[in-house]
PDB file of C-alpha atoms in Angstrom:
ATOM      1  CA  UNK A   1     155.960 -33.966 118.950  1.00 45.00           C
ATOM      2  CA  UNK A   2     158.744 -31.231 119.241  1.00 41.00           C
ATOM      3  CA  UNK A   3     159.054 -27.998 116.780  1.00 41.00           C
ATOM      4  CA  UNK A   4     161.968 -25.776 115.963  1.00 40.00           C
ATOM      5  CA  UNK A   5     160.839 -22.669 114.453  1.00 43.00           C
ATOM      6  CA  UNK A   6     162.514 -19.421 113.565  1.00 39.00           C
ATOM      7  CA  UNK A   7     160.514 -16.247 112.097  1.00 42.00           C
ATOM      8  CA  UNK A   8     162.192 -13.232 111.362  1.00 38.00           C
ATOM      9  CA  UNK A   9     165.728 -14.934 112.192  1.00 30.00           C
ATOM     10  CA  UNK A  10     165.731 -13.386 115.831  1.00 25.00           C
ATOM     11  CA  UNK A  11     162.934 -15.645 117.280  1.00 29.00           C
ATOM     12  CA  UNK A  12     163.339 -19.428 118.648  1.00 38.00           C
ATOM     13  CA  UNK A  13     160.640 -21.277 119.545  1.00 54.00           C
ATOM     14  CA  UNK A  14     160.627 -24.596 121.101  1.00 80.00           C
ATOM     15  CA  UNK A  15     157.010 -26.254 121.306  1.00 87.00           C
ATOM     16  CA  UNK A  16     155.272 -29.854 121.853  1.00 92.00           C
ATOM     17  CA  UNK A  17     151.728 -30.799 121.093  1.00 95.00           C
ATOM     18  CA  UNK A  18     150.460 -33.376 124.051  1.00 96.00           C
ATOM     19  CA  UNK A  19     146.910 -34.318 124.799  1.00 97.00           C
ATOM     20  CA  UNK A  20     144.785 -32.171 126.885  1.00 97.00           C
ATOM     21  CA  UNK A  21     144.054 -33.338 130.591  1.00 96.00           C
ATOM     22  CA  UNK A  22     141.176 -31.613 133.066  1.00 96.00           C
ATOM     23  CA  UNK A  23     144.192 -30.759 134.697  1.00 96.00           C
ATOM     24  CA  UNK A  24     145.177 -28.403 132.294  1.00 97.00           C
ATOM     25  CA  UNK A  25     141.473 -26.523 132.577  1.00 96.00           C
ATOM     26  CA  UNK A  26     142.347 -23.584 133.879  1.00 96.00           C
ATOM     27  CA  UNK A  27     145.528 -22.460 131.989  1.00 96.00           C
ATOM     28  CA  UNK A  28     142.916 -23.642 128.980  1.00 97.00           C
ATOM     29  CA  UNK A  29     140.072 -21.393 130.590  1.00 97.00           C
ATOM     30  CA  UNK A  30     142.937 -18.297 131.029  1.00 96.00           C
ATOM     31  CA  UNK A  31     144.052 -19.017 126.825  1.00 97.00           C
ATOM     32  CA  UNK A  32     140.045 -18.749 126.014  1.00 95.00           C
ATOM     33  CA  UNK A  33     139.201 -15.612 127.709  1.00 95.00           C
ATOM     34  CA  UNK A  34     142.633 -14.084 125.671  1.00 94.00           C
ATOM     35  CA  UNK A  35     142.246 -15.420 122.722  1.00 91.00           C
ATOM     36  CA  UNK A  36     137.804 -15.216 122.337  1.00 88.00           C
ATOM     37  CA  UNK A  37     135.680 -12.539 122.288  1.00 87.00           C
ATOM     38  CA  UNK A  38     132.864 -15.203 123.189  1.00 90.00           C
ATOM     39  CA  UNK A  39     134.772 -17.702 125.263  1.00 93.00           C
ATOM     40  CA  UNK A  40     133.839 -21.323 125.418  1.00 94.00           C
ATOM     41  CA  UNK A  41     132.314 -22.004 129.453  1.00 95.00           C
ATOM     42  CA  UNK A  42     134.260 -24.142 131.776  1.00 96.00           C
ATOM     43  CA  UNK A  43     130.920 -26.484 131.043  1.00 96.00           C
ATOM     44  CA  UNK A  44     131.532 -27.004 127.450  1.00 97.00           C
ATOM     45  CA  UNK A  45     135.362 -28.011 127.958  1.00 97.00           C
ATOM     46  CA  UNK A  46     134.631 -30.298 130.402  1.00 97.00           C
ATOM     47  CA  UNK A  47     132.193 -31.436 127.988  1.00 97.00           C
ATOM     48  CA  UNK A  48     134.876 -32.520 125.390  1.00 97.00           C
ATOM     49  CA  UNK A  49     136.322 -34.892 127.504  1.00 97.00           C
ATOM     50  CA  UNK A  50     134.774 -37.754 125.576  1.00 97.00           C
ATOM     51  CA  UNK A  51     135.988 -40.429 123.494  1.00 96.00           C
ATOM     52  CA  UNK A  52     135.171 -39.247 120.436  1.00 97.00           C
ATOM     53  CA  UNK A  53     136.538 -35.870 120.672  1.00 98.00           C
ATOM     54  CA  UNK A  54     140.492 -35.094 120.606  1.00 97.00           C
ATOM     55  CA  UNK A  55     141.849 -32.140 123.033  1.00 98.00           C
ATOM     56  CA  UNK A  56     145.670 -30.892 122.250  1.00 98.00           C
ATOM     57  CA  UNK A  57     147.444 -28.792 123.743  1.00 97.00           C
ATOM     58  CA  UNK A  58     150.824 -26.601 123.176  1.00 95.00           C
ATOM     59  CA  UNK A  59     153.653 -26.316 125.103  1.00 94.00           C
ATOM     60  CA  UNK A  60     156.426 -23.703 125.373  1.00 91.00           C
ATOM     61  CA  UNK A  61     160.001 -25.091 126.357  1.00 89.00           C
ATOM     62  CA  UNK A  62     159.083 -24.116 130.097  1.00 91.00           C
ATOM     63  CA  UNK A  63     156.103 -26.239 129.550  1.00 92.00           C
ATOM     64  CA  UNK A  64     153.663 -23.563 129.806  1.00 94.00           C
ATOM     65  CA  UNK A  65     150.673 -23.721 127.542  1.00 96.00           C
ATOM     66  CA  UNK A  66     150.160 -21.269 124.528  1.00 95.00           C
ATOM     67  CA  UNK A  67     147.568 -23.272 122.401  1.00 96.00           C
ATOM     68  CA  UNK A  68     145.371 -25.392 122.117  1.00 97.00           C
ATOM     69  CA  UNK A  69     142.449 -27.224 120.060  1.00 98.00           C
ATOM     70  CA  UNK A  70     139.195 -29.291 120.440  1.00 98.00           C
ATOM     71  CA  UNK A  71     138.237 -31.727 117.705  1.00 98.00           C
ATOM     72  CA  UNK A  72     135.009 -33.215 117.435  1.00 98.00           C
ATOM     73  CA  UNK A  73     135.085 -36.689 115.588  1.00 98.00           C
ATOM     74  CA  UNK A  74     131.541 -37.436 113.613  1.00 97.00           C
ATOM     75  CA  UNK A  75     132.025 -41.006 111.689  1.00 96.00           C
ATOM     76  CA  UNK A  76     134.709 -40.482 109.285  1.00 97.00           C
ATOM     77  CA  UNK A  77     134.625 -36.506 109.951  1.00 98.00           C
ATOM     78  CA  UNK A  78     137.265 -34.294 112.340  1.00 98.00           C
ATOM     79  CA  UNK A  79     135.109 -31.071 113.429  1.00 98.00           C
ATOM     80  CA  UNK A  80     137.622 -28.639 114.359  1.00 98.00           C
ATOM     81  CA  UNK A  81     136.335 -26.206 117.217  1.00 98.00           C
ATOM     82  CA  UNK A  82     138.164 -24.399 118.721  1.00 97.00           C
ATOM     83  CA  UNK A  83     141.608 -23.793 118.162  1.00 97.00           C
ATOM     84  CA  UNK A  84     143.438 -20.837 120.279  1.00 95.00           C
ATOM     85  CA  UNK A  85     147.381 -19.614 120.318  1.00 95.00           C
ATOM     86  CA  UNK A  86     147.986 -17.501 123.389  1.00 94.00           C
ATOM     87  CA  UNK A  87     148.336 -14.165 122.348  1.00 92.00           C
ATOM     88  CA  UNK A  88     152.100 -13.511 123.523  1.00 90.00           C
ATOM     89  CA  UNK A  89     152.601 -16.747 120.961  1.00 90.00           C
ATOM     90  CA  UNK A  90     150.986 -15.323 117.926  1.00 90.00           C
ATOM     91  CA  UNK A  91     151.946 -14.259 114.728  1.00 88.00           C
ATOM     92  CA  UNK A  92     155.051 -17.234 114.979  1.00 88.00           C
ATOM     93  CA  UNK A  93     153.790 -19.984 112.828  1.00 91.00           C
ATOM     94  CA  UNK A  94     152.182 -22.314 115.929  1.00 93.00           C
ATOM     95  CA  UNK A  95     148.667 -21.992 114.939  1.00 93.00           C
ATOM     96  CA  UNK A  96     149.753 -23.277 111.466  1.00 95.00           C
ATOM     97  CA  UNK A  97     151.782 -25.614 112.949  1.00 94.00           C
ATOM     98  CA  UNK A  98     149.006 -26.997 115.270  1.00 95.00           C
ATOM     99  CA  UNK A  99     146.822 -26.794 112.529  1.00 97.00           C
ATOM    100  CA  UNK A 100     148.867 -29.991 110.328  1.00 96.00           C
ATOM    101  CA  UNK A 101     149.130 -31.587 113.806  1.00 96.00           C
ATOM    102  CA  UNK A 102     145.553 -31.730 113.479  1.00 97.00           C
ATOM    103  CA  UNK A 103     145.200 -32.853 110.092  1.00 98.00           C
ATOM    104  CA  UNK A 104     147.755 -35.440 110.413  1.00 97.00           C
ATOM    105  CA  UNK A 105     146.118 -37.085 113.548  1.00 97.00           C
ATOM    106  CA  UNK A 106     142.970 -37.242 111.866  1.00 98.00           C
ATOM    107  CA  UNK A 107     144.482 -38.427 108.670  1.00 97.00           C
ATOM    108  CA  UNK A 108     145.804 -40.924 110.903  1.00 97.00           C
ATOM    109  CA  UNK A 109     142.755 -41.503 112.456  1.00 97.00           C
ATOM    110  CA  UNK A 110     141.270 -42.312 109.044  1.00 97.00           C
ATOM    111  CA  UNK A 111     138.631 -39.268 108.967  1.00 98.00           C
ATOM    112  CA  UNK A 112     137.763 -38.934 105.411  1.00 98.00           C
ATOM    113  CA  UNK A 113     137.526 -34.648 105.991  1.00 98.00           C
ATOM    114  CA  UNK A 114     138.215 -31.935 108.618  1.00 98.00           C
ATOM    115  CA  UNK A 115     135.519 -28.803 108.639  1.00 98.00           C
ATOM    116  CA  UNK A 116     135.097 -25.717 110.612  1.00 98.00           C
ATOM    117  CA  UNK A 117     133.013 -22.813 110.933  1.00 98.00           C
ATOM    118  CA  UNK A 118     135.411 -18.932 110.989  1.00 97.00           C
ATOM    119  CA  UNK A 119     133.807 -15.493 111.895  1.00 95.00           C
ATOM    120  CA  UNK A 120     133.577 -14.133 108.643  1.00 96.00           C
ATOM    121  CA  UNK A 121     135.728 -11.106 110.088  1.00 95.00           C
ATOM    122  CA  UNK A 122     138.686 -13.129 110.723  1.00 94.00           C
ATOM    123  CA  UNK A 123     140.785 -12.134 108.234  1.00 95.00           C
ATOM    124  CA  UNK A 124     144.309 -14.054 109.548  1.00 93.00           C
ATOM    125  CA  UNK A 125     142.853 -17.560 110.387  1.00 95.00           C
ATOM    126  CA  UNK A 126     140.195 -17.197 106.957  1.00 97.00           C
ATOM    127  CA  UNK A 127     144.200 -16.883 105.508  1.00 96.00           C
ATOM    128  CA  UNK A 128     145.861 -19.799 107.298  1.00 97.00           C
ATOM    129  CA  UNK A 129     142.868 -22.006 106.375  1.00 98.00           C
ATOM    130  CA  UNK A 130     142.585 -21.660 102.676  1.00 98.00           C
ATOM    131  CA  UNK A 131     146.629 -21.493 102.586  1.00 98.00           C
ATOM    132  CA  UNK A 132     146.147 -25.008 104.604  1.00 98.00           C
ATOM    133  CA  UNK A 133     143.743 -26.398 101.543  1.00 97.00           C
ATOM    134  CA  UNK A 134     140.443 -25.179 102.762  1.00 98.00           C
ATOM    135  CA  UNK A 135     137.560 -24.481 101.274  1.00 98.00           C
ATOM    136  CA  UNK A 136     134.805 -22.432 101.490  1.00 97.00           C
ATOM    137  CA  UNK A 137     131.562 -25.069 101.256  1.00 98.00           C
ATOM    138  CA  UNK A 138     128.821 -22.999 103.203  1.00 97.00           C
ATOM    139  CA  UNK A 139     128.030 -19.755 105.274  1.00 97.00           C
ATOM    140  CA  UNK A 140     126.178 -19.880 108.474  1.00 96.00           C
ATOM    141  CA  UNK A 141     124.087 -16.769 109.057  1.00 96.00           C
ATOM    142  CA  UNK A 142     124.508 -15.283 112.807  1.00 94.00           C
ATOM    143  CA  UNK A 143     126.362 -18.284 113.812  1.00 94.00           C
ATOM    144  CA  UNK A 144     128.898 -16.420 116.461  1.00 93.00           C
ATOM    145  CA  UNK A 145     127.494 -13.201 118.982  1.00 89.00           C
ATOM    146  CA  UNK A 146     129.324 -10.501 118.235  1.00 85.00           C
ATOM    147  CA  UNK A 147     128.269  -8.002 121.182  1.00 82.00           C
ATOM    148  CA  UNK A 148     124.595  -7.043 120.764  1.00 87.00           C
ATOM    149  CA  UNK A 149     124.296  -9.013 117.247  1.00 91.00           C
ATOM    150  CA  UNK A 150     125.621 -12.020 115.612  1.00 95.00           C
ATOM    151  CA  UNK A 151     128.310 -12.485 113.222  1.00 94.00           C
ATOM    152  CA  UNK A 152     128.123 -15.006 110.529  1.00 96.00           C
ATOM    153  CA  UNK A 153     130.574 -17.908 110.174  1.00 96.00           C
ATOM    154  CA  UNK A 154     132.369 -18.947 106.773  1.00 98.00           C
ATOM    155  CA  UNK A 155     132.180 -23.581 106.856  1.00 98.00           C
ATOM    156  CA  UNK A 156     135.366 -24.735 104.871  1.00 98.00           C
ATOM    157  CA  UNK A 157     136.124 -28.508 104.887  1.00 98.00           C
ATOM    158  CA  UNK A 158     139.414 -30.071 103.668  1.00 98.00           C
ATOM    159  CA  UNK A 159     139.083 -33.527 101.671  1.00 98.00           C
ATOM    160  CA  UNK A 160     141.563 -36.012 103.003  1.00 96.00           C
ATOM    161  CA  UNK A 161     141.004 -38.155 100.277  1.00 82.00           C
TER     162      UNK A 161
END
């Protein structure tokens, strides 16, 4: 899948969206430790690799990667996460844009919902979500660390059906 975006009529973006090989673990690993106070472990991504999880990543038009996301399938649910845009990438539209790549490939894949779990302190992707059709269905107390405490995590789901 190819995108053509323009944001502020000066930027051009060219992007694809392509599975995720363990080849592509340590530009993934370098995108983490940018874009995550807490990053995931080389452990847990290596972890993913399973059939019932879905890895994508994004490509710039040199074919470097600036994104990527990790979907967990449960049954007829899509568990999104972790979903990262490099920070030289942000602020351009890809995270929304990877974010209805997401929801159409589980659509596709017949989930019935998508959920995820935000730091409550994320005010940008807590945005992009409910602008996306998210909603708020829980809170998780001290879900994330946040240095020497824990931060809690907002759960919004989005009903396919």
């Amino acid at each position: 899948m190819t995108v053509h975006r323009s944001s502020s009529g000066s930027f051009e973006q060219r992007a694809r969206v392509r599975p995720l090989e363990r080849t592509d673990l340590l530009s993934v690993m370098e995108l983490e430790r940018l874009g995550h106070s807490h990053p995931w472990t080389q452990a847990t991504f290596l972890d993913c690799f399973k059939p019932n999880y879905r890895l994508f990543g994004v490509e710039d038009e040199r074919g470097e990667l600036i994104g990527y996301a990790v979907i967990a399938y449960l049954v007829d649910e899509a568990h999104l996460l972790n979903i990262c845009v490099s920070p030289n990438a942000q602020g351009r539209g890809l995270g929304r844009w990877l974010l209805r790549h997401l929801k159409a490939v589980a659509l596709a894949d017949q989930m019935v919902q998508m959920i995820l779990e935000v730091r409550v302190s994320n005010v940008v992707a807590n945005a992009l979500y409910l602008s996306e059709g998210f909603s708020e269905i829980g809170l998780r107390r001290g879900y994330y660390p946040d240095g020497n405490s824990r931060e809690d995590a907002r759960v919004m789901a989005l009903r396919f059906t």
